Amino acid sequence: MSEPKSKTIKLPAIIPVRDLAQLVDVSAINVIRKLMENGMMVSINQAIDFDTAAIVAAEMGFEAVLESQEAPVEKETGEVPMWRQTIAGEDESTLTPRPPVVTILGHVDHGKTSLLDAIRDADVAAGEAGGITQHIGAYQVELKGRQITFLDTPGHAAFTAMRARGAQGADIVVLVVAADDGVMPQTKEAIAHAKAARVPIIVALNKIDKANSNPENVKKQLAENGLMPDEWGGSTFVVPVSARQKQGIEDLLETVLLVADNTDIRANDKGAVIGTVIEAELDKSKGPVATLLVQNGTLETGSIVVAGNAHGRLRALFDFRGRKVQKAGPSFPVSVMGLNEMPSAGDVFQVVDTEKEARQIILERTEAAKQQATVAKKITLEELFSKIKAGEAQELNLILKADMQGSLEPIIGEINNLGKGEIRINVLYAETGNISENDVLLASSSQAIIIGFSVQADVAARRLAEKEGVSIRLYDIIYRLTEDVEKALKGMLAPEFTQKVIGKAAVLAVFGLSKGGKVAGCKVTEGEVRRNAKVRLLRGKDTVYEGDVASLKHEKDDVREMRVGFECGIGLKNFNDILVGDVIECYVLEKTEIE
Ligand code: GDP
């Protein structure tokens, strides 16, 4: 009997494991296993080159042929940021290309600032007006009659802060890697950020002027980190530059335009006006001054803008050279005057017809924020699972930090083995070291959970995690870690915190305070009420408030607790809508032991 003839499939020069698995119709785990058998340790999101993919395909009975080399840019998939939704709402025929917006990321001292300076200096057009004097957080350069917008605040925090608010960080990431130093922890972090945002990466291989630079070694490291250089058949452009000697800058800009041409960077300049706040500052004489980057539509003097919780009619617009302009279309950064207060960097802005409409939007926003504040939006394993069950999420994003490189690999292996079912596990980022603020930022903007193995979380990281509602889980034993992830996938995980009701109080009267606010005159009907505990305000079957006790008084004295049978005054934090007949339920959160 002759072997059945193998089927032919077309594969690109580089392909993520997940996509390959789909093409050859097996689970990603099987592909990962095959790769492991061949001595390659990859995660589901990592990309492998054609030759490797062909071997796997052959084992599955497929004959792989190389697809044409076009379209080197990663396809966009996944969640749609707000500005993209606006553009999706525009009629296709109205969309025209806009300048790409580029941000520069990379490890400290690899030359981000120097490169931004070199690019700015390389711009001939800037020379005419005596260069760029204003710093507004973004600038533009021109190459061959085309504009490129650079965000001038390098760093992961700025990029992620924008994404966390649903704004667009950038269309393209230029990743600076020093040729004498190679891929370092923050380089990996930047790759994770860009990948999570599904933004194409161009590598600027900097400091090639240095005698000890080793470009080939860096390319190898990049390939190992999922960025296969295009000269090796991959999809990542690696452009050698020297920011100090101003070499390769034009090549880099050309590459940006090339990648832009392969990415859908379009907008309707006559459409709904929406964009991102790049930065804002309070000027003593001008009042709040904000830099806005338009993503769709055209901003004009006199436009009424809502940006975060700020609003106002724009009195004046200035470009990055400090020149007054009347209009700013898509991808054009302008600094504006006329807002009533300072928005935050990363806020989305929009233009509305009337000031009344602007105030209404802000009112709704503040109300919604209040509501949210009462219900913590933790991205816990167990909550994620309920989302998965409800069909709202199909993947579990994890960020993994461990004490040693040697611990990371087995953990990733174990975790990948677990993601067999319908739920995909993405290890977004895995690195050694303590859990830092940056990890929390990445987790927050990617709806990920942070898992630490034999490491600690920095104080700043813990504080930020608390604020952003990011779940951090720490383990010292691998099987406990994998057990938890497995339980989460099966929906059996014990909650991180359990609520224990410790008492109830009936609201008998409501008093207004002279300094504003209200206090409930109560009688404790069960257990006790504690000053530092959490409370729920119940009205019939409804929970109308959930939050903290702001004050607890017995007659005129502040007290720490009040027992059953006693009368007391209870103030609720940021909440005054209390009615006679409501019940205040007091509870504490008890941590479920996971170690
Ligand atoms: P950042 O922390 O990534 O913003 O890095 P900087 O731009 O501050 O650069 C760090 C150091 O590297 C500075 O001392 C720069 O002068 C130096 N540097 C940056 N680019 C180059 C380069 O192309 N060649 C050389 N030799 N040094 C560079």
Coordinates of C-alpha atoms and ligand atoms in Angstrom, one line a residue:
M1 CA 0.0 0.0 0.0
S2 CA 1.4 3.4 -0.9
E3 CA 1.4 6.3 1.6
P4 CA -1.3 8.8 1.0
K5 CA 0.2 11.8 -0.8
S6 CA 0.7 14.7 1.7
K7 CA -1.3 17.8 1.3
T8 CA 0.4 21.1 0.4
I9 CA 0.0 24.2 2.6
K10 CA 1.4 27.7 2.1
L11 CA 3.3 29.1 5.0
P12 CA 4.7 32.6 5.5
A13 CA 8.4 33.1 6.2
I14 CA 7.5 33.4 9.9
I15 CA 4.5 32.2 11.7
P16 CA 3.2 32.2 15.3
V17 CA 2.8 28.7 16.8
R18 CA -0.9 29.3 17.3
D19 CA -1.5 30.1 13.6
L20 CA 0.6 27.1 12.5
A21 CA -1.4 24.8 14.7
Q22 CA -4.7 26.1 13.1
L23 CA -3.3 25.6 9.6
V24 CA -2.3 22.0 10.2
D25 CA -5.4 21.4 12.3
V26 CA -3.9 20.2 15.5
S27 CA -3.8 21.8 19.0
A28 CA -1.1 24.3 19.7
I29 CA 0.2 22.1 22.5
N30 CA 0.9 19.4 19.9
V31 CA 2.9 21.8 17.9
I32 CA 4.8 23.0 21.0
R33 CA 5.5 19.3 21.9
K34 CA 6.9 18.6 18.4
L35 CA 9.1 21.7 18.7
M36 CA 10.2 20.6 22.2
E37 CA 11.1 17.2 20.8
N38 CA 13.3 19.0 18.3
G39 CA 14.9 20.9 21.1
M40 CA 13.0 24.2 20.7
M41 CA 11.3 25.8 23.7
V42 CA 8.6 28.2 22.4
S43 CA 5.4 29.6 23.7
I44 CA 2.1 29.6 21.8
N45 CA 2.5 33.2 20.8
Q46 CA 6.1 32.9 19.7
A47 CA 6.8 32.9 16.0
I48 CA 9.0 30.3 14.3
D49 CA 10.7 30.5 10.9
F50 CA 9.5 28.7 7.8
D51 CA 12.1 25.9 8.0
T52 CA 11.0 24.9 11.5
A53 CA 7.3 25.3 10.7
A54 CA 7.9 23.0 7.6
I55 CA 9.3 20.3 9.8
V56 CA 6.3 20.4 12.1
A57 CA 3.9 20.5 9.1
A58 CA 5.6 17.5 7.6
E59 CA 5.1 15.5 10.8
M60 CA 1.4 16.3 10.5
G61 CA 1.3 15.1 6.9
F62 CA 1.6 18.4 5.1
E63 CA 4.1 19.6 2.6
A64 CA 4.8 23.2 3.3
V65 CA 5.7 25.7 0.6
L66 CA 6.9 29.2 1.2
E67 CA 4.3 31.9 0.7
S68 CA 5.3 35.0 -1.3
Q69 CA 7.4 37.3 0.8
E70 CA 5.0 40.2 0.8
A71 CA 3.1 41.7 3.7
P72 CA 5.8 41.4 6.3
V73 CA 3.7 43.2 8.8
E74 CA 1.9 41.3 11.6
K75 CA -1.9 41.2 11.1
E76 CA -4.1 42.9 13.6
T77 CA -6.3 40.7 15.6
G78 CA -8.0 40.8 18.9
E79 CA -9.6 43.6 20.8
V80 CA -10.4 46.8 19.1
P81 CA -9.4 50.1 20.7
M82 CA -11.9 52.9 20.8
W83 CA -10.3 55.0 18.1
R84 CA -10.3 52.1 15.8
Q85 CA -14.0 51.6 16.4
T86 CA -14.6 55.2 15.4
I87 CA -12.7 54.6 12.2
A88 CA -14.6 51.4 11.6
G89 CA -17.7 53.4 11.8
E90 CA -16.5 55.7 9.0
D91 CA -17.5 54.9 5.4
E92 CA -14.6 53.0 3.8
S93 CA -14.6 55.4 0.8
T94 CA -13.8 58.3 3.1
L95 CA -10.7 56.8 4.5
T96 CA -7.3 58.1 3.3
P97 CA -3.8 57.3 4.5
R98 CA -2.6 59.4 7.5
P99 CA 1.0 59.8 8.7
P100 CA 2.1 56.9 10.9
V101 CA 2.6 57.6 14.6
V102 CA 5.8 56.1 16.0
T103 CA 6.9 55.5 19.5
I104 CA 10.4 54.6 20.6
L105 CA 10.9 51.9 23.2
G106 CA 14.0 50.0 24.5
H107 CA 16.3 49.3 27.3
V108 CA 17.7 52.1 29.4
D109 CA 20.8 53.7 27.9
H110 CA 20.4 52.0 24.6
G111 CA 19.8 55.4 23.0
K112 CA 16.1 56.2 22.9
T113 CA 16.6 59.9 23.7
S114 CA 19.6 60.2 21.4
L115 CA 17.7 58.6 18.5
L116 CA 14.7 60.9 19.0
D117 CA 17.2 63.9 18.9
A118 CA 19.0 62.6 15.9
I119 CA 15.7 62.1 14.0
R120 CA 14.6 65.6 14.9
D121 CA 17.9 67.0 13.7
A122 CA 17.8 65.0 10.5
D123 CA 14.6 66.7 9.5
V124 CA 15.5 69.4 6.9
A125 CA 12.2 71.1 7.1
A126 CA 12.8 71.8 10.8
G127 CA 15.9 73.7 10.0
E128 CA 14.1 76.5 8.3
A129 CA 12.3 77.7 11.4
G130 CA 15.3 77.4 13.6
G131 CA 14.5 73.8 14.6
I132 CA 11.9 72.6 17.1
T133 CA 11.9 74.8 20.0
Q134 CA 8.7 73.7 21.7
H135 CA 8.5 70.4 23.5
I136 CA 4.9 69.3 23.2
G137 CA 5.4 65.5 23.6
A138 CA 5.3 64.8 19.9
Y139 CA 6.9 66.0 16.7
Q140 CA 6.8 65.4 13.0
V141 CA 9.5 64.8 10.4
E142 CA 9.2 64.8 6.7
L143 CA 10.7 62.3 4.3
K144 CA 10.1 62.4 0.6
G145 CA 7.1 64.6 1.0
R146 CA 5.6 62.3 3.6
Q147 CA 5.1 63.0 7.3
I148 CA 6.0 60.7 10.2
T149 CA 4.8 61.6 13.8
F150 CA 7.1 60.7 16.6
L151 CA 5.9 60.5 20.2
D152 CA 8.6 62.3 22.2
T153 CA 8.2 60.6 25.5
P154 CA 10.0 57.4 25.2
G155 CA 9.3 54.7 27.7
H156 CA 6.9 51.8 28.3
A157 CA 5.0 53.6 31.0
A158 CA 3.7 56.3 28.5
F159 CA 2.9 53.7 25.9
T160 CA 1.0 51.4 28.2
A161 CA -0.8 54.2 30.1
M162 CA -2.4 55.2 26.8
R163 CA -3.4 51.6 25.9
A164 CA -4.7 51.1 29.4
R165 CA -7.2 53.9 28.7
G166 CA -8.2 52.5 25.4
A167 CA -6.3 55.0 23.4
Q168 CA -3.8 54.4 20.7
G169 CA -0.2 54.4 21.9
A170 CA 1.3 54.3 18.4
D171 CA 1.0 52.6 15.0
I172 CA 4.6 51.5 14.9
V173 CA 7.1 50.8 17.6
V174 CA 10.8 51.5 17.0
L175 CA 12.7 49.2 19.4
V176 CA 16.1 50.6 20.1
V177 CA 18.7 47.9 20.8
A178 CA 22.3 48.8 21.5
A179 CA 24.6 46.7 19.2
D180 CA 27.1 46.4 22.0
D181 CA 24.7 45.3 24.7
G182 CA 22.0 43.3 22.9
V183 CA 18.6 42.2 24.1
M184 CA 18.1 43.2 27.8
P185 CA 15.2 42.8 30.2
Q186 CA 13.5 46.1 29.1
T187 CA 14.0 45.1 25.5
K188 CA 12.0 42.0 26.2
E189 CA 9.5 44.0 28.1
A190 CA 9.1 46.4 25.1
I191 CA 8.6 43.4 22.8
A192 CA 5.9 42.1 25.1
H193 CA 4.2 45.5 25.2
A194 CA 4.2 45.9 21.4
K195 CA 3.0 42.4 20.9
A196 CA 0.2 42.8 23.4
A197 CA -0.8 46.0 21.6
R198 CA -0.4 44.2 18.2
V199 CA 1.7 47.0 16.9
P200 CA 4.5 46.2 14.4
I201 CA 8.1 46.5 15.6
I202 CA 11.0 47.9 13.7
V203 CA 14.4 47.3 15.4
A204 CA 16.9 50.2 15.4
L205 CA 20.2 48.5 16.0
N206 CA 21.9 51.4 17.6
K207 CA 25.5 52.3 18.5
I208 CA 26.9 50.5 15.4
D209 CA 29.8 53.0 15.6
K210 CA 31.1 51.3 18.7
A211 CA 34.1 49.1 18.3
N212 CA 32.6 46.3 20.4
S213 CA 29.3 46.3 18.6
N214 CA 28.1 42.9 17.6
P215 CA 25.1 43.2 15.2
E216 CA 25.0 39.5 14.3
N217 CA 24.7 38.5 17.9
V218 CA 21.9 40.9 18.5
K219 CA 20.0 39.6 15.5
K220 CA 20.3 36.1 16.9
Q221 CA 19.0 37.3 20.2
L222 CA 16.1 39.1 18.5
A223 CA 15.2 35.9 16.6
E224 CA 15.2 34.0 19.9
N225 CA 12.7 36.5 21.2
G226 CA 10.3 36.2 18.4
L227 CA 11.6 38.9 16.2
M228 CA 13.1 37.1 13.2
P229 CA 15.1 39.6 11.2
D230 CA 13.9 40.1 7.6
E231 CA 17.3 39.2 6.1
W232 CA 16.9 35.8 7.7
G233 CA 13.5 35.3 6.2
G234 CA 11.6 36.8 9.1
S235 CA 9.2 39.8 9.2
T236 CA 11.1 42.2 11.5
F237 CA 13.1 44.9 9.8
V238 CA 16.4 45.5 11.6
V239 CA 18.0 48.8 10.7
P240 CA 21.6 49.6 11.8
V241 CA 21.9 53.1 13.1
S242 CA 24.2 55.3 15.1
A243 CA 22.2 58.0 16.9
R244 CA 25.5 59.7 17.9
Q245 CA 27.0 59.8 14.4
K246 CA 23.6 60.3 12.8
Q247 CA 24.0 57.3 10.6
G248 CA 21.2 55.2 9.2
I249 CA 18.5 57.7 10.3
E250 CA 17.1 58.1 6.8
D251 CA 17.0 54.2 6.3
L252 CA 15.1 54.0 9.6
L253 CA 12.6 56.6 8.4
E254 CA 12.2 54.8 5.1
T255 CA 11.5 51.6 6.9
V256 CA 8.9 53.3 9.0
L257 CA 7.1 54.4 5.8
L258 CA 7.5 50.9 4.3
V259 CA 5.9 49.3 7.3
A260 CA 3.2 52.0 7.4
D261 CA 2.3 51.2 3.8
N262 CA 1.7 47.6 4.8
T263 CA -0.4 48.5 7.8
D264 CA -3.8 50.0 7.7
I265 CA -3.1 53.5 8.8
R266 CA -6.0 55.5 7.6
A267 CA -8.5 58.0 8.8
N268 CA -11.3 60.2 7.6
D269 CA -10.2 63.8 8.0
K270 CA -13.7 65.0 7.6
G271 CA -15.2 62.5 10.1
A272 CA -15.9 62.3 13.8
V273 CA -13.1 64.0 15.7
I274 CA -11.3 61.7 18.1
G275 CA -7.8 61.3 19.4
T276 CA -5.4 60.9 22.3
V277 CA -4.1 63.3 24.9
I278 CA -0.3 63.1 24.7
E279 CA 0.5 65.3 27.7
A280 CA -0.9 68.3 29.6
E281 CA 0.5 71.0 31.9
L282 CA -0.7 73.9 33.7
D283 CA 0.8 77.1 32.3
K284 CA 0.7 80.1 34.7
S285 CA -0.5 82.5 32.2
K286 CA -2.3 80.3 29.6
G287 CA -4.0 77.9 32.0
P288 CA -4.3 74.2 31.1
V289 CA -2.3 73.4 27.9
A290 CA -2.7 70.0 26.4
T291 CA -1.0 68.2 23.5
L292 CA -3.6 66.4 21.5
L293 CA -2.9 63.9 18.8
V294 CA -5.8 63.7 16.3
Q295 CA -6.6 60.1 15.2
N296 CA -9.7 60.9 13.0
G297 CA -11.4 64.0 11.8
T298 CA -9.9 67.5 12.0
L299 CA -9.6 69.6 15.1
E300 CA -10.1 73.4 14.6
T301 CA -9.9 76.6 16.6
G302 CA -13.3 76.9 18.2
S303 CA -13.9 73.1 18.4
I304 CA -15.6 72.1 21.6
V305 CA -13.5 69.3 23.1
V306 CA -14.1 66.7 25.9
A307 CA -10.9 65.1 27.1
G308 CA -11.1 62.8 30.1
N309 CA -12.9 65.0 32.6
A310 CA -11.8 68.3 31.0
H311 CA -13.7 70.2 28.4
G312 CA -13.7 73.6 26.7
R313 CA -13.8 75.5 23.5
L314 CA -10.4 75.6 21.9
R315 CA -9.0 79.1 21.9
A316 CA -5.8 78.4 20.0
L317 CA -3.9 75.6 18.4
F318 CA -0.1 75.4 18.0
D319 CA 2.0 72.9 16.1
F320 CA 5.1 71.3 17.5
R321 CA 7.2 74.3 16.3
G322 CA 5.1 76.6 18.4
R323 CA 3.4 78.1 15.3
K324 CA -0.3 79.0 15.5
V325 CA -2.4 76.8 13.3
Q326 CA -6.1 76.8 12.6
K327 CA -6.6 73.1 12.0
A328 CA -5.0 69.8 12.8
G329 CA -5.9 66.6 10.9
P330 CA -5.2 62.9 11.6
S331 CA -1.8 62.2 13.1
F332 CA -1.1 65.8 13.7
P333 CA 0.0 66.7 17.2
V334 CA -1.1 70.2 18.4
S335 CA -0.9 71.9 21.8
V336 CA -4.2 73.5 22.6
M337 CA -5.5 76.2 25.0
G338 CA -9.0 76.5 26.2
L339 CA -9.7 73.4 28.3
N340 CA -11.2 74.1 31.8
E341 CA -8.8 71.7 33.5
M342 CA -6.0 69.3 32.8
P343 CA -6.8 66.0 31.2
S344 CA -4.4 63.1 31.8
A345 CA -1.9 61.7 29.3
G346 CA -3.6 58.9 27.5
D347 CA -7.1 60.2 27.8
V348 CA -9.2 59.9 24.7
F349 CA -10.6 63.2 23.5
Q350 CA -13.6 63.9 21.2
V351 CA -15.3 66.9 19.7
V352 CA -18.9 67.6 20.4
D353 CA -21.4 70.2 19.1
T354 CA -22.2 72.1 22.3
E355 CA -20.7 72.9 25.7
K356 CA -23.9 71.4 27.2
E357 CA -23.2 68.1 25.5
A358 CA -19.6 68.2 26.8
R359 CA -20.8 68.8 30.4
Q360 CA -23.3 66.0 30.0
I361 CA -20.6 63.5 28.8
I362 CA -18.4 64.4 31.8
L363 CA -21.3 64.1 34.2
E364 CA -22.0 60.6 32.9
R365 CA -18.3 59.7 33.1
T366 CA -18.0 60.8 36.7
E367 CA -21.1 58.8 37.6
A368 CA -19.8 55.8 35.8
A369 CA -16.4 56.2 37.5
K370 CA -18.1 56.4 40.9
Q371 CA -20.1 53.2 40.2
Q372 CA -16.9 51.5 39.2
A373 CA -15.1 52.6 42.3
T374 CA -17.6 50.9 44.4
V375 CA -17.2 47.5 42.6
A376 CA -13.5 46.6 42.4
K377 CA -12.7 45.4 38.9
K378 CA -10.1 42.9 39.8
I379 CA -8.8 40.7 37.0
T380 CA -8.6 37.6 39.2
L381 CA -8.2 34.1 37.9
E382 CA -11.6 33.1 39.1
E383 CA -13.3 36.2 37.6
L384 CA -11.6 35.5 34.3
F385 CA -12.8 32.0 34.3
S386 CA -16.4 33.2 34.8
K387 CA -15.9 35.5 31.8
I388 CA -14.5 32.6 29.8
K389 CA -17.5 30.6 30.8
A390 CA -19.8 33.3 29.7
G391 CA -18.0 33.5 26.4
E392 CA -16.6 36.9 27.1
A393 CA -13.0 35.8 27.1
Q394 CA -11.2 32.9 25.5
E395 CA -7.8 33.4 26.7
L396 CA -5.9 33.7 29.9
N397 CA -3.0 36.2 29.7
L398 CA -0.2 35.6 32.2
I399 CA 2.9 37.5 33.1
L400 CA 5.4 35.3 34.7
K401 CA 8.3 36.5 37.0
A402 CA 10.7 34.0 38.5
D403 CA 13.9 34.1 40.5
M404 CA 16.0 32.3 37.9
Q405 CA 16.0 31.6 34.2
G406 CA 16.2 28.0 35.1
S407 CA 12.8 28.2 36.8
L408 CA 11.0 30.0 34.0
E409 CA 11.3 27.4 31.3
P410 CA 9.8 24.4 33.2
I411 CA 7.0 26.7 34.4
I412 CA 6.2 27.9 30.9
G413 CA 6.3 24.3 29.7
E414 CA 3.9 23.2 32.4
I415 CA 1.6 26.1 31.8
N416 CA 1.5 25.6 28.1
N417 CA 0.6 22.0 28.7
L418 CA -2.5 23.2 30.6
G419 CA -3.9 25.3 27.8
K420 CA -5.2 22.4 25.9
G421 CA -9.0 23.1 26.0
E422 CA -10.9 25.9 24.5
I423 CA -9.1 28.4 26.6
R424 CA -5.8 29.7 25.3
I425 CA -3.1 30.5 27.8
N426 CA -0.8 33.3 26.6
V427 CA 2.4 33.9 28.5
L428 CA 2.8 37.6 27.5
Y429 CA 6.1 38.1 29.2
A430 CA 8.3 35.9 31.2
E431 CA 11.4 37.2 32.9
T432 CA 13.5 36.9 36.0
G433 CA 13.3 39.4 38.9
N434 CA 10.9 40.9 41.3
I435 CA 7.4 42.0 40.2
S436 CA 7.7 45.7 39.2
E437 CA 5.4 48.6 38.4
N438 CA 6.1 47.9 34.7
D439 CA 4.8 44.4 35.0
V440 CA 1.6 45.7 36.6
L441 CA 1.2 48.3 33.8
L442 CA 1.5 45.6 31.2
A443 CA -0.9 43.3 33.1
S444 CA -3.4 46.1 33.5
S445 CA -3.4 47.1 29.8
S446 CA -3.5 43.5 28.6
Q447 CA -6.0 42.1 31.2
A448 CA -3.4 39.8 32.5
I449 CA -2.6 38.1 35.8
I450 CA 0.9 38.3 37.3
I451 CA 2.3 35.1 38.6
G452 CA 5.5 35.2 40.7
F453 CA 7.6 32.3 41.5
S454 CA 10.0 32.7 44.4
V455 CA 10.0 36.4 43.9
Q456 CA 8.4 39.4 45.7
A457 CA 6.3 42.3 44.4
D458 CA 7.8 45.7 44.9
V459 CA 5.9 48.1 47.2
A460 CA 5.2 50.4 44.3
A461 CA 4.0 47.4 42.2
R462 CA 1.7 46.3 44.9
R463 CA 0.3 49.8 45.3
L464 CA -0.3 50.1 41.6
A465 CA -1.8 46.6 41.3
E466 CA -4.3 47.6 44.0
K467 CA -5.2 50.8 42.2
E468 CA -5.5 49.2 38.8
G469 CA -7.2 46.0 40.0
V470 CA -4.4 43.7 38.8
S471 CA -4.1 40.3 40.5
I472 CA -0.7 39.2 41.6
R473 CA -0.2 35.6 42.8
L474 CA 3.0 34.5 44.5
Y475 CA 4.2 30.9 44.7
D476 CA 7.2 29.0 45.9
I477 CA 6.3 25.6 44.7
I478 CA 5.8 24.9 41.0
Y479 CA 3.0 22.4 41.4
R480 CA 1.0 24.8 43.5
L481 CA 1.3 27.3 40.8
T482 CA 0.3 25.0 38.0
E483 CA -2.4 23.5 40.2
D484 CA -3.9 27.0 40.6
V485 CA -3.8 27.8 36.9
E486 CA -5.4 24.4 36.2
K487 CA -8.1 25.0 38.8
A488 CA -8.8 28.4 37.3
L489 CA -9.2 26.8 33.9
K490 CA -11.6 24.4 35.4
G491 CA -13.4 27.1 37.3
M492 CA -12.6 25.5 40.6
L493 CA -10.3 28.0 42.1
A494 CA -10.9 29.2 45.5
P495 CA -11.3 32.9 45.5
E496 CA -8.3 35.0 46.5
F497 CA -10.4 36.7 49.1
T498 CA -13.6 35.6 50.8
Q499 CA -16.0 38.0 52.2
K500 CA -17.1 37.4 55.8
V501 CA -20.1 39.4 57.0
I502 CA -19.4 40.6 60.6
G503 CA -22.5 42.6 61.3
K504 CA -25.5 44.6 60.3
A505 CA -27.0 47.9 61.2
A506 CA -30.4 49.4 60.5
V507 CA -30.6 53.0 59.3
L508 CA -33.1 54.8 61.6
A509 CA -32.4 58.4 60.6
V510 CA -30.3 60.4 58.2
F511 CA -28.4 63.5 59.2
G512 CA -26.9 66.2 57.0
L513 CA -23.5 67.5 58.1
S514 CA -22.7 71.2 58.2
K515 CA -19.6 70.6 56.1
G516 CA -21.7 68.7 53.5
G517 CA -22.3 65.0 53.3
K518 CA -24.6 62.7 55.2
V519 CA -24.4 60.4 58.1
A520 CA -26.7 57.4 58.9
G521 CA -28.1 57.2 62.4
C522 CA -28.1 53.4 63.0
K523 CA -28.7 50.7 65.4
V524 CA -26.4 47.6 65.2
T525 CA -28.8 44.7 64.8
E526 CA -26.3 41.8 64.4
G527 CA -22.6 41.3 65.2
E528 CA -20.6 44.4 65.0
V529 CA -19.7 47.3 62.8
R530 CA -16.0 48.2 62.4
R531 CA -14.5 51.5 61.3
N532 CA -11.9 49.8 59.1
A533 CA -14.2 47.2 57.5
K534 CA -16.0 47.2 54.2
V535 CA -19.7 47.9 53.9
R536 CA -22.6 47.4 51.6
L537 CA -25.7 49.5 51.7
L538 CA -28.7 47.4 51.1
R539 CA -32.1 48.7 50.1
G540 CA -34.6 45.9 49.9
K541 CA -32.9 43.3 47.7
D542 CA -30.6 45.9 46.0
T543 CA -27.1 46.8 46.9
V544 CA -26.9 50.5 46.4
Y545 CA -23.4 51.1 47.6
E546 CA -20.3 49.0 48.2
G547 CA -17.2 50.5 49.8
D548 CA -15.7 51.8 52.9
V549 CA -16.8 53.3 56.2
A550 CA -15.8 56.9 56.2
S551 CA -16.7 57.6 59.9
L552 CA -18.1 55.7 62.8
K553 CA -19.2 57.6 65.9
H554 CA -20.9 56.8 69.1
E555 CA -22.6 60.0 70.2
K556 CA -19.8 62.6 69.7
D557 CA -16.8 60.2 69.8
D558 CA -15.0 58.4 67.0
V559 CA -15.0 54.7 67.8
R560 CA -13.3 51.7 66.2
E561 CA -16.2 49.3 66.6
M562 CA -19.8 49.2 67.7
R563 CA -21.5 46.1 69.0
V564 CA -25.0 44.7 68.6
G565 CA -27.7 46.7 70.4
F566 CA -25.8 50.0 70.3
E567 CA -26.7 53.1 68.3
C568 CA -24.1 54.8 66.2
G569 CA -23.5 57.2 63.3
I570 CA -22.1 55.7 60.1
G571 CA -20.7 57.8 57.3
L572 CA -20.0 56.1 53.9
K573 CA -17.0 57.0 51.8
N574 CA -18.0 59.2 48.9
F575 CA -21.7 58.3 49.2
N576 CA -24.6 60.2 50.6
D577 CA -27.7 58.7 49.1
I578 CA -28.8 57.0 52.3
L579 CA -32.4 56.5 53.2
V580 CA -34.2 55.5 56.4
G581 CA -34.9 51.8 56.3
D582 CA -31.7 50.9 54.5
V583 CA -29.4 48.2 56.0
I584 CA -25.7 48.6 56.3
E585 CA -24.0 45.3 56.1
C586 CA -20.4 45.2 57.4
Y587 CA -17.9 42.7 56.1
V588 CA -14.2 41.9 56.1
L589 CA -12.1 40.4 53.3
E590 CA -10.2 37.3 54.4
K591 CA -7.3 36.1 52.2
T592 CA -7.6 32.5 51.1
E593 CA -4.3 30.8 51.8
I594 CA -2.7 29.7 48.5
E595 CA 0.6 28.6 49.8
Ligands
GDP1 P1 18.1 56.2 26.7 O1 18.3 55.9 28.1 O2 17.7 55.0 25.9 O3 17.3 57.4 26.3 O4 19.6 56.4 26.1 P2 20.3 57.8 25.8 O5 19.9 58.4 24.5 O6 20.3 58.7 27.0 O7 21.8 57.3 25.5 C1 22.6 56.6 26.5 C2 24.0 56.8 26.2 O8 24.4 56.2 25.0 C3 24.4 58.2 26.1 O9 25.7 58.4 26.7 C4 24.6 58.4 24.6 O10 25.5 59.4 24.3 C5 25.1 57.1 24.2 N1 24.7 56.8 22.8 C6 23.4 56.9 22.3 N2 23.4 56.5 20.9 C7 24.7 56.2 20.6 C8 25.4 55.8 19.4 O11 24.8 55.7 18.4 N3 26.7 55.6 19.5 C9 27.4 55.7 20.7 N4 28.7 55.5 20.7 N5 26.8 56.1 21.8 C10 25.5 56.4 21.8

